[in-house]
Amino acid sequence: MDGNGRWAEARGFDRSTGHREGAKAVRTIVTRAREKGVQVLTLYAFSTENWRRPKREIGQLMTLLTEFLLSERTTLLKNQIALRAIGRPADLPKSVTRLLNALMADTANNAAMTLNLALSYGSKAELVDAFESLRKQGGPIDENRIEDALQTRGQPPVDLLIRTGGEQRLSNFLLWQAAYAELVFTQTLWPDFNSDHFDAALDEYGCRERRFGKTGAQMQGATP
Ligand code: IPE
Ligand code: MG
C-alpha cells in the first residue's frame, strides 16, 4: 500500500488525509479479495523502516489503525475473515496491541479468508527470528522447517504481489514467501486503488505463465 502521502500532497492536503483515504481503499480491497475467493491477503501497512517517519505521522497511522480495528470487527466476523498480524506487533502502542490481540482471537476460527496485516514488519527481521528459533531447536535446517518458523506458517506461498504508487521494489516484504510470486507494479496511488484495479491485477496474474523453473513445453504437458 504505497502512495498515500503523494495522493494527499498532490491535493494540498496533509499526509494524514492520504492515510485516511488509504484506509478506505483497504476496506474496498479486503471486500473485493473476499468476493474473488482469495485465500490469504497480506497488506503491508507499516514496515520496520516506517518507524523513521516523523512522530506525528506515526501517531496518525496508529490512530487510523485503532479506528480500523474497531470499525472492521463486524465485517470480519460477518465475512468469515480471520485476522492475523505479522511483524513485531509488540512494537506498537499497548492499546493497539490489545485491540489487535482481541480481534485476532475473535476471528481465529474464520475460514473463508485470512487477512494478514504486516505491522512493524520487515522480512529480514522475520527471517532472523525464524533462523534463531531453529538454531535453538537444533538439528538440520531445510525449507519446510524454515517455512514453519516464519510468521506466515501454514499459509501458501505468495502467488501475486501488487505494489501501488509507482515504485518497483520489494522493500523488505515477504522475501522468502514471494520467491515465485508474480509481481504487478502499478502507478496508481493506494487511495485510488479500487476493485477494478484489483480485478485487473488478478487478470494480469491469470495471463502469466508460471513455470517454476520448468520449460513452457513441460508446463503444457507436451514433454516430461
Ligand atoms: C502509505 O503510503 C504507506 C504507509 C506507510 C502507510 P506512503 O505514506 O508511503 O505514501 P508516499 O509514498 O509518501 O506517497
Ligand atoms: Mg511510500
XYZ file of N, CA and C in Angstrom, residues 7-186:
540
model
N -0.620 11.145 -2.713
C -2.029 11.410 -3.054
C -2.499 12.681 -2.348
N -2.150 12.802 -1.079
C -2.578 13.964 -0.293
C -1.831 15.227 -0.724
N -0.511 15.093 -0.876
C 0.297 16.267 -1.209
C -0.132 16.861 -2.552
N -0.488 16.001 -3.503
C -0.919 16.480 -4.821
C -2.191 17.313 -4.727
N -2.937 17.129 -3.658
C -4.194 17.872 -3.481
C -4.061 18.985 -2.443
N -2.841 19.189 -1.970
C -2.605 20.234 -0.973
C -3.086 19.870 0.422
N -3.293 18.561 0.664
C -3.747 18.108 1.977
C -2.567 17.628 2.814
N -2.813 17.491 4.094
C -1.848 16.883 4.999
C -1.720 15.391 4.647
N -0.537 14.825 4.859
C -0.333 13.403 4.532
C -1.349 12.498 5.234
N -1.774 12.931 6.422
C -2.716 12.094 7.187
C -4.035 11.896 6.429
N -4.413 12.893 5.630
C -5.630 12.755 4.817
C -5.437 11.618 3.814
N -4.244 11.517 3.288
C -3.935 10.421 2.358
C -4.033 9.068 3.050
N -3.546 9.008 4.275
C -3.636 7.740 5.019
C -5.104 7.384 5.292
N -5.890 8.416 5.580
C -7.311 8.176 5.851
C -8.010 7.648 4.586
N -7.691 8.239 3.458
C -8.256 7.744 2.192
C -7.746 6.335 1.910
N -6.491 6.106 2.284
C -5.902 4.774 2.099
C -6.643 3.720 2.908
N -7.108 4.096 4.079
C -7.862 3.150 4.926
C -9.169 2.761 4.245
N -9.760 3.704 3.505
C -10.991 3.381 2.756
C -10.674 2.357 1.671
N -9.529 2.542 1.017
C -9.129 1.578 -0.022
C -8.910 0.192 0.585
N -8.420 0.156 1.819
C -8.236 -1.139 2.493
C -9.577 -1.862 2.580
N -10.607 -1.147 3.009
C -11.946 -1.765 3.116
C -12.401 -2.306 1.771
N -12.236 -1.480 0.734
C -12.662 -1.895 -0.610
C -11.941 -3.164 -1.050
N -10.638 -3.183 -0.849
C -9.846 -4.301 -1.383
C -10.044 -5.573 -0.556
N -10.204 -5.424 0.753
C -10.481 -6.613 1.580
C -11.798 -7.242 1.112
N -12.810 -6.417 0.902
C -14.119 -6.912 0.450
C -14.000 -7.583 -0.907
N -13.278 -6.932 -1.821
C -13.135 -7.474 -3.177
C -12.373 -8.803 -3.162
N -11.304 -8.852 -2.382
C -10.494 -10.089 -2.313
C -11.366 -11.240 -1.805
N -12.173 -10.952 -0.822
C -13.068 -11.976 -0.260
C -14.058 -12.449 -1.326
N -14.636 -11.492 -2.075
C -15.574 -11.838 -3.150
C -14.908 -12.695 -4.211
N -13.641 -12.407 -4.470
C -12.910 -13.111 -5.527
C -12.380 -14.467 -5.068
N -12.570 -14.785 -3.808
C -12.130 -16.089 -3.306
C -10.643 -16.169 -2.986
N -10.015 -15.014 -2.754
C -8.603 -15.015 -2.345
C -8.501 -15.691 -0.975
N -7.524 -16.584 -0.836
C -7.374 -17.318 0.436
C -6.695 -16.481 1.509
N -5.615 -15.829 1.078
C -4.829 -15.017 2.018
C -4.513 -13.675 1.360
N -4.846 -12.607 2.054
C -4.499 -11.264 1.588
C -3.586 -10.642 2.641
N -2.407 -10.235 2.216
C -1.478 -9.594 3.157
C -1.308 -8.136 2.777
N -1.542 -7.263 3.716
C -1.403 -5.828 3.465
C -0.183 -5.309 4.218
N 0.703 -4.661 3.465
C 1.913 -4.104 4.100
C 1.528 -2.722 4.637
N 1.159 -2.699 5.903
C 0.600 -1.483 6.492
C 1.675 -0.601 7.131
N 2.679 -1.240 7.737
C 3.697 -0.451 8.444
C 4.972 -1.282 8.536
N 6.042 -0.765 7.986
C 7.296 -1.527 7.953
C 8.189 -1.170 9.146
N 9.173 -2.006 9.384
C 10.130 -1.684 10.464
C 10.805 -0.344 10.147
N 10.980 -0.063 8.851
C 11.634 1.190 8.438
C 10.722 2.414 8.652
N 9.395 2.184 8.658
C 8.459 3.307 8.821
C 8.566 3.982 10.191
N 9.228 3.327 11.157
C 9.439 3.979 12.463
C 10.320 5.212 12.321
N 11.004 5.344 11.164
C 11.865 6.515 10.944
C 11.068 7.748 10.530
N 9.776 7.607 10.320
C 8.946 8.754 9.911
C 8.751 9.727 11.082
N 8.301 10.949 10.776
C 8.057 11.906 11.870
C 7.069 11.312 12.882
N 7.311 11.616 14.165
C 6.467 11.089 15.262
C 4.988 11.360 15.021
N 4.707 12.554 14.519
C 3.318 12.958 14.309
C 2.636 12.027 13.304
N 3.345 11.737 12.215
C 2.743 10.867 11.189
C 2.557 9.443 11.741
N 3.532 8.986 12.518
C 3.396 7.646 13.125
C 2.168 7.616 14.023
N 1.991 8.671 14.809
C 0.830 8.764 15.705
C -0.473 8.710 14.917
N -0.513 9.428 13.796
C -1.734 9.432 12.973
C -2.003 8.040 12.402
N -0.935 7.358 12.000
C -1.113 5.996 11.466
C -1.643 5.053 12.545
N -1.153 5.226 13.779
C -1.616 4.366 14.882
C -3.082 4.645 15.216
N -3.470 5.917 15.136
C -4.872 6.270 15.365
C -5.759 5.606 14.308
N -5.312 5.695 13.055
C -6.086 5.082 11.970
C -6.197 3.577 12.146
N -5.102 2.974 12.553
C -5.092 1.528 12.774
C -6.098 1.161 13.866
N -6.100 1.950 14.931
C -7.054 1.727 16.017
C -8.487 1.821 15.495
N -8.747 2.874 14.718
C -10.102 3.058 14.173
C -10.478 1.881 13.275
N -9.503 1.432 12.486
C -9.756 0.315 11.567
C -10.121 -0.948 12.353
N -9.353 -1.226 13.396
C -9.598 -2.450 14.176
C -10.966 -2.401 14.850
N -11.371 -1.205 15.274
C -12.682 -1.067 15.917
C -13.816 -1.174 14.899
N -13.623 -0.518 13.751
C -14.740 -0.439 12.790
C -14.908 -1.713 11.965
N -13.826 -2.493 11.783
C -13.927 -3.646 10.878
C -14.351 -4.933 11.568
N -14.475 -4.887 12.871
C -14.801 -6.086 13.630
C -16.017 -6.842 13.058
N -17.127 -6.117 12.886
C -18.352 -6.796 12.408
C -18.160 -7.333 10.989
N -17.478 -6.561 10.147
C -17.252 -7.014 8.756
C -16.434 -8.291 8.731
N -15.395 -8.341 9.548
C -14.534 -9.533 9.568
C -15.323 -10.742 10.058
N -16.135 -10.516 11.079
C -16.918 -11.636 11.620
C -17.976 -12.093 10.619
N -18.676 -11.132 10.032
C -19.747 -11.447 9.089
C -19.202 -12.183 7.865
N -18.043 -11.764 7.401
C -17.495 -12.351 6.166
C -16.526 -13.504 6.403
N -16.496 -13.986 7.651
C -15.661 -15.173 7.948
C -14.180 -14.937 7.645
N -13.690 -13.751 7.965
C -12.290 -13.410 7.695
C -11.485 -13.479 8.999
N -10.401 -14.235 8.961
C -9.519 -14.323 10.132
C -8.430 -13.263 10.018
N -8.211 -12.546 11.096
C -7.157 -11.530 11.104
C -5.895 -12.116 11.724
N -4.774 -11.833 11.093
C -3.504 -12.238 11.688
C -2.513 -11.078 11.527
N -1.717 -10.842 12.531
C -0.699 -9.796 12.419
C 0.636 -10.469 12.169
N 1.390 -9.946 11.213
C 2.762 -10.424 11.051
C 3.692 -9.231 11.258
N 4.885 -9.506 11.707
C 5.813 -8.430 12.043
C 6.096 -8.479 13.527
N 6.373 -7.318 14.084
C 6.612 -7.270 15.523
C 5.558 -6.375 16.162
N 4.318 -6.866 16.228
C 3.231 -6.034 16.756
C 3.483 -5.570 18.180
N 4.379 -6.266 18.888
C 4.706 -5.826 20.251
C 5.363 -4.446 20.254
N 5.900 -4.008 19.093
C 6.489 -2.666 18.989
C 5.422 -1.571 19.001
N 4.176 -1.967 18.702
C 3.094 -0.978 18.572
C 2.645 -0.512 19.959
N 1.937 0.615 20.022
C 1.421 1.057 21.321
C 0.552 -0.040 21.957
N 0.624 -0.106 23.288
C -0.092 -1.174 24.032
C -1.575 -1.242 23.672
N -2.210 -0.070 23.520
C -3.656 -0.055 23.251
C -3.946 -0.734 21.905
N -3.067 -0.525 20.933
C -3.248 -1.133 19.611
C -3.030 -2.646 19.705
N -1.990 -3.045 20.415
C -1.698 -4.476 20.569
C -2.865 -5.200 21.212
N -3.447 -4.553 22.224
C -4.590 -5.177 22.916
C -5.760 -5.402 21.962
N -6.089 -4.357 21.179
C -7.189 -4.461 20.215
C -6.914 -5.546 19.182
N -5.675 -5.544 18.716
C -5.238 -6.497 17.702
C -5.371 -7.927 18.228
N -4.886 -8.152 19.434
C -4.944 -9.498 20.014
C -6.386 -9.959 20.188
N -7.236 -9.044 20.630
C -8.640 -9.411 20.850
C -9.302 -9.778 19.520
N -9.052 -8.976 18.494
C -9.685 -9.223 17.195
C -9.129 -10.496 16.543
N -7.843 -10.742 16.736
C -7.254 -11.985 16.204
C -7.888 -13.198 16.881
N -8.059 -13.107 18.198
C -8.654 -14.233 18.936
C -10.096 -14.457 18.498
N -10.833 -13.365 18.334
C -12.260 -13.495 17.994
C -12.489 -13.989 16.570
N -11.517 -13.792 15.694
C -11.703 -14.181 14.288
C -10.886 -15.420 13.916
N -10.194 -15.984 14.906
C -9.214 -17.055 14.618
C -9.823 -18.245 13.880
N -11.090 -18.545 14.148
C -11.690 -19.730 13.516
C -12.380 -19.433 12.193
N -12.316 -18.185 11.748
C -12.942 -17.846 10.456
C -12.123 -18.454 9.324
N -12.831 -19.116 8.400
C -12.085 -19.927 7.423
C -12.190 -19.440 5.977
N -12.970 -18.386 5.709
C -13.152 -18.002 4.300
C -11.906 -17.311 3.733
N -11.270 -16.482 4.536
C -10.065 -15.776 4.076
C -9.237 -15.377 5.295
N -7.931 -15.304 5.101
C -7.088 -14.756 6.163
C -6.577 -13.401 5.710
N -6.711 -12.432 6.586
C -6.168 -11.099 6.324
C -4.944 -10.915 7.212
N -3.780 -10.928 6.575
C -2.552 -10.658 7.321
C -2.293 -9.164 7.298
N -2.158 -8.566 8.453
C -1.723 -7.176 8.493
C -0.259 -7.172 8.869
N 0.575 -6.671 7.971
C 2.004 -6.583 8.265
C 2.248 -5.280 9.013
N 2.591 -5.415 10.288
C 2.721 -4.252 11.167
C 4.075 -4.286 11.854
N 4.811 -3.227 11.725
C 6.200 -3.239 12.174
C 6.866 -4.481 11.581
N 6.594 -4.677 10.302
C 7.059 -5.872 9.602
C 8.301 -5.564 8.768
N 9.228 -6.491 8.812
C 10.379 -6.479 7.920
C 10.724 -7.928 7.653
N 10.889 -8.258 6.395
C 11.128 -9.652 6.047
C 12.462 -10.155 6.609
N 13.478 -9.301 6.579
C 14.780 -9.736 7.094
C 14.690 -10.034 8.590
N 13.982 -9.179 9.330
C 13.816 -9.415 10.773
C 13.054 -10.719 11.007
N 12.032 -10.974 10.185
C 11.258 -12.209 10.316
C 12.159 -13.426 10.081
N 13.029 -13.311 9.073
C 13.934 -14.430 8.777
C 14.948 -14.640 9.901
N 15.447 -13.538 10.436
C 16.401 -13.650 11.549
C 15.733 -14.366 12.727
N 14.493 -13.957 13.044
C 13.768 -14.604 14.150
C 13.570 -16.094 13.867
N 13.231 -16.405 12.618
C 12.994 -17.806 12.252
C 14.280 -18.625 12.406
N 15.373 -18.099 11.881
C 16.645 -18.840 11.956
C 17.093 -19.000 13.408
N 16.860 -17.967 14.193
C 17.259 -18.018 15.593
C 16.462 -19.102 16.340
N 15.159 -19.194 16.049
C 14.367 -20.218 16.736
C 14.805 -21.610 16.277
N 15.170 -21.753 15.012
C 15.632 -23.056 14.520
C 16.981 -23.414 15.133
N 17.833 -22.407 15.281
C 19.148 -22.646 15.885
C 18.976 -23.185 17.308
N 18.018 -22.591 18.036
C 17.787 -23.023 19.421
C 17.246 -24.449 19.466
N 16.376 -24.786 18.476
C 15.822 -26.152 18.431
C 16.889 -27.167 18.042
N 17.874 -26.717 17.257
C 18.931 -27.617 16.782
C 18.464 -28.488 15.627
N 19.365 -29.317 15.120
C 19.024 -30.220 14.024
C 19.226 -29.577 12.664
N 19.146 -30.397 11.622
C 19.384 -29.867 10.272
C 18.232 -28.955 9.811
N 18.612 -27.953 9.072
C 17.618 -26.977 8.605
C 17.221 -27.310 7.168
N 15.938 -27.332 6.893
C 15.505 -27.465 5.500
C 14.403 -26.436 5.223
N 13.948 -26.395 3.972
C 12.990 -25.350 3.579
C 11.679 -25.456 4.370
N 11.219 -26.698 4.594
C 9.964 -26.859 5.341
C 10.082 -26.309 6.754
N 11.217 -26.578 7.373
C 11.380 -26.092 8.750
C 11.440 -24.573 8.777
N 12.088 -23.988 7.779
C 12.137 -22.514 7.725
C 10.723 -21.971 7.550
N 9.963 -22.574 6.625
C 8.586 -22.093 6.400
C 7.742 -22.181 7.671
N 7.957 -23.255 8.431
C 7.179 -23.409 9.673
C 7.621 -22.433 10.754
N 8.819 -21.900 10.606
C 9.319 -20.963 11.617
C 8.971 -19.509 11.267
N 8.455 -19.293 10.049
C 8.075 -17.934 9.653
C 6.694 -17.592 10.234
N 6.379 -16.323 10.246
C 5.087 -15.912 10.822
C 3.913 -16.268 9.925
N 4.191 -16.606 8.685
C 3.146 -16.994 7.737
C 2.937 -18.508 7.747
N 3.424 -19.170 8.805
C 3.342 -20.634 8.857
C 1.919 -21.111 8.577
N 1.853 -22.182 7.801
C 0.530 -22.736 7.478
C -0.135 -22.073 6.284
N 0.455 -21.003 5.779
C -0.163 -20.297 4.652
C 0.577 -20.642 3.362
N -0.127 -20.587 2.226
C 0.537 -20.889 0.955
C 1.536 -19.794 0.589
N 2.479 -20.097 -0.308
C 3.395 -19.040 -0.747
C 2.630 -17.940 -1.482
N 3.251 -16.775 -1.607
C 2.600 -15.653 -2.295
C 2.517 -15.955 -3.792
N 1.315 -15.868 -4.358
C 1.137 -16.051 -5.801
C 1.288 -14.733 -6.539
N 0.700 -13.698 -5.972
C 0.655 -12.395 -6.642
C 1.024 -11.309 -5.651
N 1.957 -10.475 -6.047
C 2.342 -9.342 -5.199
C 2.085 -8.058 -5.988
N 1.216 -7.223 -5.459
C 0.871 -5.964 -6.122
C 1.514 -4.821 -5.354
N 2.239 -3.961 -6.052
C 2.746 -2.749 -5.406
C 2.164 -1.537 -6.103
N 1.502 -0.699 -5.333
C 0.934 0.533 -5.884
C 1.959 1.654 -5.755
N 1.656 2.789 -6.362
C 2.436 4.003 -6.124
C 3.679 4.161 -6.994
N 3.865 3.281 -7.969
C 4.894 3.501 -8.981
C 6.295 2.979 -8.689
N 6.616 2.666 -7.432
C 7.964 2.143 -7.165
C 8.026 0.685 -7.614
N 9.213 0.281 -8.058
C 9.363 -1.113 -8.479
C 10.416 -1.780 -7.603
N 10.037 -2.004 -6.372
C 10.926 -2.714 -5.444
C 10.077 -3.446 -4.416
N 10.740 -4.372 -3.667
C 10.004 -5.190 -2.704
C 10.006 -4.587 -1.309
N 10.963 -3.706 -1.039
C 11.022 -3.023 0.253
C 10.873 -3.963 1.451
N 11.643 -5.048 1.415
C 11.738 -5.917 2.597
C 10.410 -6.587 2.951
N 9.655 -6.947 1.917
C 8.326 -7.544 2.111
C 8.337 -9.013 1.688
N 8.052 -9.926 2.590
C 7.843 -11.347 2.293
C 8.868 -11.916 1.310
N 10.135 -11.662 1.565
C 11.184 -12.024 0.598
C 11.230 -13.530 0.352
N 11.087 -14.305 1.407
C 11.089 -15.761 1.257
C 9.788 -16.228 0.595
N 8.686 -15.754 1.145
C 7.354 -16.226 0.734
C 7.032 -15.852 -0.713
N 7.643 -14.780 -1.204
C 7.328 -14.308 -2.556
C 8.372 -14.764 -3.578
N 9.111 -15.832 -3.221
C 10.211 -16.272 -4.087
C 9.747 -16.535 -5.522
N 8.520 -17.044 -5.680
C 7.991 -17.312 -7.027
C 6.739 -16.505 -7.335
N 6.560 -15.414 -6.610
C 5.360 -14.596 -6.822
C 5.417 -13.881 -8.165
N 4.263 -13.702 -8.767
C 4.152 -12.824 -9.925
C 4.051 -11.402 -9.387
N 4.820 -10.501 -9.991
C 4.851 -9.127 -9.488
C 4.048 -8.216 -10.411
N 3.193 -7.417 -9.832
C 2.450 -6.423 -10.604
C 2.715 -5.058 -9.978
N 3.277 -4.181 -10.790
C 3.549 -2.819 -10.309
C 2.595 -1.863 -11.017
N 2.003 -0.985 -10.253
C 1.087 -0.024 -10.865
C 1.392 1.391 -10.378
